[in-house]
mmCIF file of C-alpha atoms and ligand atoms in Angstrom:
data_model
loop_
_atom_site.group_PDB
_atom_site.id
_atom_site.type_symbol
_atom_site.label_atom_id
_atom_site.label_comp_id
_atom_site.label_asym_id
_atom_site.label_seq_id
_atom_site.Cartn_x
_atom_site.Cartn_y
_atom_site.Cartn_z
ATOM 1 C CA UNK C 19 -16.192 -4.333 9.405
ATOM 2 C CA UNK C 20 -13.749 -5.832 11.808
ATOM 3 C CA UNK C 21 -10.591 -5.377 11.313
ATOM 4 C CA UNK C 22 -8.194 -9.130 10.066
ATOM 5 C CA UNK C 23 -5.246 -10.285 11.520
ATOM 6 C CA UNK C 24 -3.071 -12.836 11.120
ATOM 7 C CA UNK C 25 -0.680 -14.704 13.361
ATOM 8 C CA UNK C 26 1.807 -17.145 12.385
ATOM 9 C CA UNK C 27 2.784 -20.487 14.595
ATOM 10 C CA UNK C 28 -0.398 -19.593 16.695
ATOM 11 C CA UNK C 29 -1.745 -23.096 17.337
ATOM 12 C CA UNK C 30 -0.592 -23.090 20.960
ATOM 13 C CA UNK C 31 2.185 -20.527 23.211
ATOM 14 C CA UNK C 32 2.281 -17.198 22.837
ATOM 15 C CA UNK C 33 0.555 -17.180 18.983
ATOM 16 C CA UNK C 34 -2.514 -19.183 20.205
ATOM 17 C CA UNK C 35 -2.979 -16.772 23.654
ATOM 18 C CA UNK C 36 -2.651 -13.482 20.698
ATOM 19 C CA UNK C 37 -5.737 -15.138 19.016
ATOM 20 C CA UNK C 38 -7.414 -14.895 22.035
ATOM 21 C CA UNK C 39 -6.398 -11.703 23.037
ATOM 22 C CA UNK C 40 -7.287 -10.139 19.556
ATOM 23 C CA UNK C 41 -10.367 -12.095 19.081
ATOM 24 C CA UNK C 42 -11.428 -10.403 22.633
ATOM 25 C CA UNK C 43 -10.686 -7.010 20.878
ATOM 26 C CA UNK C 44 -13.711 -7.669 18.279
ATOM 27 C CA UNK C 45 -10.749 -8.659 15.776
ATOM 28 C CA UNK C 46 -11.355 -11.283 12.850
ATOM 29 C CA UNK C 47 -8.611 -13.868 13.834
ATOM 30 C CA UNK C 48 -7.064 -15.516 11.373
ATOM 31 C CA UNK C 49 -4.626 -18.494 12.863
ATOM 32 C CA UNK C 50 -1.540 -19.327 11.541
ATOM 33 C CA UNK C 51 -0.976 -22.674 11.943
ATOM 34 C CA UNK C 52 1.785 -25.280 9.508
ATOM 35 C CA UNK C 53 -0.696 -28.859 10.209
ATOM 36 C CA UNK C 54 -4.294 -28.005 9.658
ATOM 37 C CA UNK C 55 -5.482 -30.578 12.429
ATOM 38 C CA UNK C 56 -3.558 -28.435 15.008
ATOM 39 C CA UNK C 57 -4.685 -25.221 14.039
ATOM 40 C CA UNK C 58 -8.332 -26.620 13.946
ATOM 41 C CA UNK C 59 -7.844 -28.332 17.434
ATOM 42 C CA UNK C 60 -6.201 -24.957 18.346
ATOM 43 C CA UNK C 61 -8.887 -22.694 17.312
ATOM 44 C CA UNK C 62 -11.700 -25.187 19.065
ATOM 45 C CA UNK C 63 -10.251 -24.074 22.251
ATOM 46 C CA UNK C 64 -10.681 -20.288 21.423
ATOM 47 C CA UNK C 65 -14.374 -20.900 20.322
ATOM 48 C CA UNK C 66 -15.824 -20.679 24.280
ATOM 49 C CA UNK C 67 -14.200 -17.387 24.254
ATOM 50 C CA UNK C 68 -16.123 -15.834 21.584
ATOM 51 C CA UNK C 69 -14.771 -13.485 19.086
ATOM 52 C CA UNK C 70 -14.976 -15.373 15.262
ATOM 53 C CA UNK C 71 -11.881 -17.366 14.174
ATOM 54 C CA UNK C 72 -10.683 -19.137 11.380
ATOM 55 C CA UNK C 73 -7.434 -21.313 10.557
ATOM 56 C CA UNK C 74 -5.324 -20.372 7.537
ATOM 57 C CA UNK C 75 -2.117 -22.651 7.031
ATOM 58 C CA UNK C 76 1.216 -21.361 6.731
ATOM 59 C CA UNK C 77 4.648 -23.414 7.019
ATOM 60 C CA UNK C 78 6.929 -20.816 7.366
ATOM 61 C CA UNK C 79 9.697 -22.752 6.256
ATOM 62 C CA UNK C 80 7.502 -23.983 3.825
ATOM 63 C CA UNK C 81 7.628 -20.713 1.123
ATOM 64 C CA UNK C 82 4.921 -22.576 -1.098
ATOM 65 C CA UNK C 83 2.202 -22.548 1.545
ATOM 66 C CA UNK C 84 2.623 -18.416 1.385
ATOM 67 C CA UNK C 85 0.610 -18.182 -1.836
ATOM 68 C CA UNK C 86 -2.671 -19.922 -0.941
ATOM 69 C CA UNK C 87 -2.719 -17.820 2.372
ATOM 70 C CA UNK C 88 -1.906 -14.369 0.142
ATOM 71 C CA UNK C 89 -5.016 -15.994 -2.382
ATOM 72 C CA UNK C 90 -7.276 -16.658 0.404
ATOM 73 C CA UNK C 91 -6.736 -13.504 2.733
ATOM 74 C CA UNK C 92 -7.337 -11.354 -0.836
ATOM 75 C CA UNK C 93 -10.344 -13.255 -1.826
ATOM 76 C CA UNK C 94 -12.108 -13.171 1.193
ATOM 77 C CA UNK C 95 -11.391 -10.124 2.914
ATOM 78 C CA UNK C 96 -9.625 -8.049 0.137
ATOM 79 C CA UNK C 97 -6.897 -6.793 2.791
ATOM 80 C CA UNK C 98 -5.171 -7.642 5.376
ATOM 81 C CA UNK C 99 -4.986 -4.984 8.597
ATOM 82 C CA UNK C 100 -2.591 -7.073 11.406
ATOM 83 C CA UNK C 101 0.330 -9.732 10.716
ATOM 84 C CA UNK C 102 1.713 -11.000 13.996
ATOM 85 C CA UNK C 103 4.766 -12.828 12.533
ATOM 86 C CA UNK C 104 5.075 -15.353 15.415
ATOM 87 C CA UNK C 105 6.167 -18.963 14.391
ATOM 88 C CA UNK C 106 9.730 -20.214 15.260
ATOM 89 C CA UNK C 107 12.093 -22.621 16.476
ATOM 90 C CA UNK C 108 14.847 -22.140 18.748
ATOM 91 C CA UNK C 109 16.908 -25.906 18.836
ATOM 92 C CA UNK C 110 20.737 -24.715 19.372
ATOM 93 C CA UNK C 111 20.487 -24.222 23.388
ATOM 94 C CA UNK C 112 23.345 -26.314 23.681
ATOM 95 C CA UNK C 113 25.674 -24.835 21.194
ATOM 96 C CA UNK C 114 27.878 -22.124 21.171
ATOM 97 C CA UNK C 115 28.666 -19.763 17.769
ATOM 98 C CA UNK C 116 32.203 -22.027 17.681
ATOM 99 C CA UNK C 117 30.529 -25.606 17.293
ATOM 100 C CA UNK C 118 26.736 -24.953 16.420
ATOM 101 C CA UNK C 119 25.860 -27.075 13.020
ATOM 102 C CA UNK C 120 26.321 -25.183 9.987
ATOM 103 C CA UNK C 121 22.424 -26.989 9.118
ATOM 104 C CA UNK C 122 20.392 -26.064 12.338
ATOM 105 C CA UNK C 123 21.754 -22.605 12.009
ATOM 106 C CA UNK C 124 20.745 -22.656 8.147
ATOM 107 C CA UNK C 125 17.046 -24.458 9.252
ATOM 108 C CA UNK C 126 16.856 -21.965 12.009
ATOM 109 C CA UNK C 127 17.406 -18.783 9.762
ATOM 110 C CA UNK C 128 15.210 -20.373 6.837
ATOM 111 C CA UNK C 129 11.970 -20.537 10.239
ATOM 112 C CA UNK C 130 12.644 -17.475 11.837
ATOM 113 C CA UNK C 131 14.012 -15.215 9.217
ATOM 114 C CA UNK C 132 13.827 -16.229 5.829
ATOM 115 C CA UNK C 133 10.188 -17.500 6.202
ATOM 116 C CA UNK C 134 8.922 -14.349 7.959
ATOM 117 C CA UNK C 135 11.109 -12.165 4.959
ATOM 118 C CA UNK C 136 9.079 -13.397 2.019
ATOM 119 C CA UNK C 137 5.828 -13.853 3.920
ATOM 120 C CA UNK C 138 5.280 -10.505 4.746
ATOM 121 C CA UNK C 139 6.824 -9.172 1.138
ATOM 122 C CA UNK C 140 4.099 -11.632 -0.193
ATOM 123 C CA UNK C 141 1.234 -10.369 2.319
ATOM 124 C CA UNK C 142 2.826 -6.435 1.612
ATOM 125 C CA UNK C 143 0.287 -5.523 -0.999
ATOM 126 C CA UNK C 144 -2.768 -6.494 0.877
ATOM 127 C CA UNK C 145 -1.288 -4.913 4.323
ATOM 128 C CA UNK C 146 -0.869 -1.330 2.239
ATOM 129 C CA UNK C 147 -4.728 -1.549 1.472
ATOM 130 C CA UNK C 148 -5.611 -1.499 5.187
ATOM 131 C CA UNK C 149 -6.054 1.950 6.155
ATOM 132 C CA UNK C 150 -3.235 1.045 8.874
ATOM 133 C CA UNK C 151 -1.669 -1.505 8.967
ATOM 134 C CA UNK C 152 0.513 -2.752 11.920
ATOM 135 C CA UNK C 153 2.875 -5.165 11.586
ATOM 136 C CA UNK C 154 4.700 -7.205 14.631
ATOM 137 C CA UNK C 155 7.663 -9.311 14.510
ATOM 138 C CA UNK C 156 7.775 -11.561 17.325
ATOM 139 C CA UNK C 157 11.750 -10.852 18.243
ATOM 140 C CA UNK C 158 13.376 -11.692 21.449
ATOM 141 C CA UNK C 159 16.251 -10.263 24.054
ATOM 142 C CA UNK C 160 18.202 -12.296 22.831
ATOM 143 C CA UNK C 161 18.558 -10.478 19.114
ATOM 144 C CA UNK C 162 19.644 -7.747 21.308
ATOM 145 C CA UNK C 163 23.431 -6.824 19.912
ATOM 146 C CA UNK C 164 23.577 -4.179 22.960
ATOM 147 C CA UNK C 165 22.391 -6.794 25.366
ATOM 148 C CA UNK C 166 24.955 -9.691 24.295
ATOM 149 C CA UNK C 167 27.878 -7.382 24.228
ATOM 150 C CA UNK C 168 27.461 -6.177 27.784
ATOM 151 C CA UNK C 169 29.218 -8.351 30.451
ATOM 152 C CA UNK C 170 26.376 -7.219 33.216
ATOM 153 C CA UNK C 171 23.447 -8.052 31.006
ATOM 154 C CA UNK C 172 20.674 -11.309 32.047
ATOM 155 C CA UNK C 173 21.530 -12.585 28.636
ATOM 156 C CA UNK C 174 25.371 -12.598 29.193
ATOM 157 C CA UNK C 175 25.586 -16.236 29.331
ATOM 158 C CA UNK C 176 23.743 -17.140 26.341
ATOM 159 C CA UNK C 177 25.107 -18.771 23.695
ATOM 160 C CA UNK C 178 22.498 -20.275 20.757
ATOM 161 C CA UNK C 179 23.997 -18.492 18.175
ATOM 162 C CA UNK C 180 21.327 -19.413 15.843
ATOM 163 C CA UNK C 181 17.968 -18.992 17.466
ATOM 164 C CA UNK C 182 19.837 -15.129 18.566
ATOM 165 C CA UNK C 183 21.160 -14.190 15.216
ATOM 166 C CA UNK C 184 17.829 -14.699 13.531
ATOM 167 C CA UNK C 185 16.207 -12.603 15.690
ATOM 168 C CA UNK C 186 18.947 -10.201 14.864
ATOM 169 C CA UNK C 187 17.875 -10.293 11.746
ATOM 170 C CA UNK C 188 14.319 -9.986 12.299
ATOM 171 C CA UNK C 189 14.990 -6.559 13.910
ATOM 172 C CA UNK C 190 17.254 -5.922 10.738
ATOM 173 C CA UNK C 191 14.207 -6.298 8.754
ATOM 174 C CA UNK C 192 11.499 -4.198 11.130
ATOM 175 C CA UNK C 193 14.268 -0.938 10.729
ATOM 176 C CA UNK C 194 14.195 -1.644 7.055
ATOM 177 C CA UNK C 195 10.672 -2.116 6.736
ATOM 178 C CA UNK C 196 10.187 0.645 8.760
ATOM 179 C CA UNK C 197 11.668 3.244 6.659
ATOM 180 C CA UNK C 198 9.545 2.350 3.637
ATOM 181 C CA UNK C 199 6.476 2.814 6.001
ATOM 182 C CA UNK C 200 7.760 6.545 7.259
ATOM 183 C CA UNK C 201 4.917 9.109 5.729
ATOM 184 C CA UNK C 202 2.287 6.028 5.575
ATOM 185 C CA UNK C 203 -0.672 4.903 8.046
ATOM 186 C CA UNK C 204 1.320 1.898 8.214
ATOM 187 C CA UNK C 205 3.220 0.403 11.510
ATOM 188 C CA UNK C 206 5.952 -2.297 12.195
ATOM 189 C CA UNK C 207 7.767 -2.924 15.446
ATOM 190 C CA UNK C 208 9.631 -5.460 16.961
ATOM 191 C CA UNK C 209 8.258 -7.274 20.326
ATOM 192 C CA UNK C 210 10.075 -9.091 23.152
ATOM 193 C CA UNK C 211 7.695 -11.362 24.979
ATOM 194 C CA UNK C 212 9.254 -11.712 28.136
ATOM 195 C CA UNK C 213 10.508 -15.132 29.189
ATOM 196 C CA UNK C 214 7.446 -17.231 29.003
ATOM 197 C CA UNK C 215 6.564 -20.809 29.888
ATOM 198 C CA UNK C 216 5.925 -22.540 26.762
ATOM 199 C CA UNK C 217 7.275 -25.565 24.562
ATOM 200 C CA UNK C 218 10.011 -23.055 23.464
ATOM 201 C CA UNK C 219 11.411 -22.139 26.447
ATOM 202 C CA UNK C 220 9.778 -24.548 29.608
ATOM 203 C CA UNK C 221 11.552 -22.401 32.014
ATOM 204 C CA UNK C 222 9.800 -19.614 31.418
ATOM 205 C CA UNK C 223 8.483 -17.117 34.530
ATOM 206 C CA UNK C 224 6.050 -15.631 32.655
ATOM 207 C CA UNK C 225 2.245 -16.851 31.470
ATOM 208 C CA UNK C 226 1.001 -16.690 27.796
ATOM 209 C CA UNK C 227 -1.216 -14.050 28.856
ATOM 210 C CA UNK C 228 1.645 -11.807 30.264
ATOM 211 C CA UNK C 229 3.969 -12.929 27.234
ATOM 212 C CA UNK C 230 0.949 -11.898 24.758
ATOM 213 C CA UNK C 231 0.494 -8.740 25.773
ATOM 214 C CA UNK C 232 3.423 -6.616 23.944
ATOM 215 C CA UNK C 233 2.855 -7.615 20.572
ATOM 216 C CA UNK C 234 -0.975 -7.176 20.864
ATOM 217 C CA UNK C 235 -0.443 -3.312 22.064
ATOM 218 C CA UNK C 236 1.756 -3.562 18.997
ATOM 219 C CA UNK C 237 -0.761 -5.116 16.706
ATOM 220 C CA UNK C 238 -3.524 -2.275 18.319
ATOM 221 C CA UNK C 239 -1.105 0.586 17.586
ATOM 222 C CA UNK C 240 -3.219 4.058 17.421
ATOM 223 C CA UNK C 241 -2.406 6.082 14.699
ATOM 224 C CA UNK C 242 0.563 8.175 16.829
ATOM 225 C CA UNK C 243 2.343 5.144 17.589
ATOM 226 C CA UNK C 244 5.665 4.146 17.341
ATOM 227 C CA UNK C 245 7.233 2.649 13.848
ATOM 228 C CA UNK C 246 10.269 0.347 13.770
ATOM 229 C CA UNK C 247 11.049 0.331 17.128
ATOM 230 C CA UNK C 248 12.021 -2.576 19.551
ATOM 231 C CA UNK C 249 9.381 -2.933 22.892
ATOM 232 C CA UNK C 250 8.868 -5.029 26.004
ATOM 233 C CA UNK C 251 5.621 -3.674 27.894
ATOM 234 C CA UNK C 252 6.084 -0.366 26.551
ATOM 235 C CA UNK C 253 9.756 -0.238 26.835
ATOM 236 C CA UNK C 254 12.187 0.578 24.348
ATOM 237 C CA UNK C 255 14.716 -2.590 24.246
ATOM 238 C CA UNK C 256 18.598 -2.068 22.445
ATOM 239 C CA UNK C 257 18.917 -3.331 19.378
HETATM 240 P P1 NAP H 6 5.957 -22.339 21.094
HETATM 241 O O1 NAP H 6 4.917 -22.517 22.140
HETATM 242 O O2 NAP H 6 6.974 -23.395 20.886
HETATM 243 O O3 NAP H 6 5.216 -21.997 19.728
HETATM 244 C C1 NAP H 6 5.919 -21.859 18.548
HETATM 245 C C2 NAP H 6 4.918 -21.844 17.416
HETATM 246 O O4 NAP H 6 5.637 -21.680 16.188
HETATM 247 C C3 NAP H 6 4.120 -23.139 17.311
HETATM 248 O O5 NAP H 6 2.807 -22.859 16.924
HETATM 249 C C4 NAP H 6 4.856 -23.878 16.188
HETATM 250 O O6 NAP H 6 4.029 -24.788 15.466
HETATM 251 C C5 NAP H 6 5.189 -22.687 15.316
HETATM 252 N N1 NAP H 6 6.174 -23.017 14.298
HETATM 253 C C6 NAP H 6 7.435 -23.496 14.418
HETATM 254 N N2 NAP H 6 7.978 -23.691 13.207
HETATM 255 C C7 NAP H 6 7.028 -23.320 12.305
HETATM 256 C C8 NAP H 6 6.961 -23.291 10.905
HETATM 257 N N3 NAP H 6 7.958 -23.709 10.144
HETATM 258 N N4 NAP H 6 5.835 -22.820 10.301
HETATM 259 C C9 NAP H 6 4.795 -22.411 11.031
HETATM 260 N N5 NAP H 6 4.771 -22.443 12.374
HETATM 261 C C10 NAP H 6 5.884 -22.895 12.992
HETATM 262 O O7 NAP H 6 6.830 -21.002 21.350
HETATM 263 P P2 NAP H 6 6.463 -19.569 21.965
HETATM 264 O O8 NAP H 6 7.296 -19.411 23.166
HETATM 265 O O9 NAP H 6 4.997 -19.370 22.048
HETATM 266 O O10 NAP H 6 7.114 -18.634 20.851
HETATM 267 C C11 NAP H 6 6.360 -17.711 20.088
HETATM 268 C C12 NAP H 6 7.292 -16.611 19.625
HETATM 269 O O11 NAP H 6 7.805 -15.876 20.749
HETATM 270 C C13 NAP H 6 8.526 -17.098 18.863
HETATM 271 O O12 NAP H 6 8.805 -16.190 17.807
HETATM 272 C C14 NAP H 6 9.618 -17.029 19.902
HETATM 273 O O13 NAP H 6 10.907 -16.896 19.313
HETATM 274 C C15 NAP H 6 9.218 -15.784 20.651
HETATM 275 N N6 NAP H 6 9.787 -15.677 21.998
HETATM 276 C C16 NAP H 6 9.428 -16.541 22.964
HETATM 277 C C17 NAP H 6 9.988 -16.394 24.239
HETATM 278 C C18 NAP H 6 9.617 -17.293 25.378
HETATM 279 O O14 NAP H 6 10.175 -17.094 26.474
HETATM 280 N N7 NAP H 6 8.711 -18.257 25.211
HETATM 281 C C19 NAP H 6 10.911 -15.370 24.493
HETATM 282 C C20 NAP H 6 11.249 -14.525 23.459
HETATM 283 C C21 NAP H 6 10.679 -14.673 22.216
HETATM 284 P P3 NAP H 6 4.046 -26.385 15.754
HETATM 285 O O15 NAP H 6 3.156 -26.612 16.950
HETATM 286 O O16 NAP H 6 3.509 -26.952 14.490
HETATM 287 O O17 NAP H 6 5.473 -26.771 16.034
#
């Protein structure tokens, strides 16, 4: 039986090129997307490419859309093997941590931290009946604490407190969630895409097919893989 996998905020970047990716890989896709119409429109696109995929929404700021994913993933496929959480927003480019608004920093952790927290504790029990499951949270360089405190570092100039702080976060939570998965089949690591061209960040160097590819070696883990660690292309990143 092919193995399921779910990505979050996957009708179009990064999210919709790890469908293809995965679906290429013989996986059953299942793609994440908050308005049905996109995620269908989405997943249209993917059909020339083969593989089988299927739209499941989920708002991630939306905590009541969790439970009819959870429902449907356990009725159909009693398990779940991959969760790629993907889906955020990043809106505070222009702020700095002394003026950004106390409510897009709130909104911001609620998408990319909050969100992703109690979807995967909801999603939890049918990851643990996978016989290894890997999870990846879509992080970023810029939740890098070692990278923002060092005067030399790319990111040295950045300032959007919020979109970097939930990614913090996010890497707070793959440690954590790490630990409880030591002496288990089960995987989760943190991946930095690159800088890629998409809606999020337009000046992007990299394609979605280059910006894809670390958390889908994450997501395809073998069984002597790494767990709760923080990767670009294979290399470790400071937390
Ligand atoms: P993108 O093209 O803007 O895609 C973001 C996706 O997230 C879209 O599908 C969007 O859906 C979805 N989304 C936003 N809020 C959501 C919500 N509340 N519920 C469900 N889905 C939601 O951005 P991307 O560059 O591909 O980003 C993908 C991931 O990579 C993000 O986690 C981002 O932080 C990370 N990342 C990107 C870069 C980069 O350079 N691009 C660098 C580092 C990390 P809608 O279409 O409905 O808005």
């Amino acid at each position: 039986m092919k193995r399921i996998a779910l990505i979050t905020g996957a009708n179009k970047g990064i999210g919709l090129e790890i469908c293809r990716q995965l679906a290429q890989k013989d996986y059953h896709v299942l793609l994440g997307a908050r308005d049905a119409a996109r995620g269908q429109e989405a997943a249209a696109l993917l059909g020339q490419d083969g593989g089988t995929v299927e739209v499941v929404v989920v708002d991630v700021a939306d905590p009541a859309t969790f439970e009819a994913a959870r429902k449907l993933i356990e009725e159909r496929f009693g398990r779940l093997d991959v969760l790629i959480n993907n889906a955020a927003m990043g809106e505070d480019w222009g702020y700095t941590a002394e003026n950004v608004p106390m409510d897009l920093l709130r909104q911001t952790f609620e998408t990319n931290f909050f969100g992703l927290v109690e979807m995967t504790q909801r999603l939890l029990p049918l990851l643990r009946l996978s016989e290894g499951a890997r999870i990846v949270n879509q992080s970023s360089i810029l939740g890098s604490l070692g990278e923002h405190s060092d005067p030399t570092s790319q990111i040295a100039d950045v300032h959007a407190l919020a979109y970097d702080a939930s990614k913090s976060a996010v890497n707070a939570f793959t440690v954590h969630l790490a630990k409880l998965f030591r002496g288990t089949p089960h995987k989760v690591n943190s991946a930095h895409p690159g800088s890629v061209k998409t809606d999020l960040n337009p000046a992007g160097t990299l394609t979605v097919e280059e910006g894809a590819h670390t958390a889908v070696e994450l997501a395809t883990l073998n069984s002597d893989g790494p767990n709760g660690g923080f990767f670009h292309l294979g290399k470790v990143l400071a937390w």
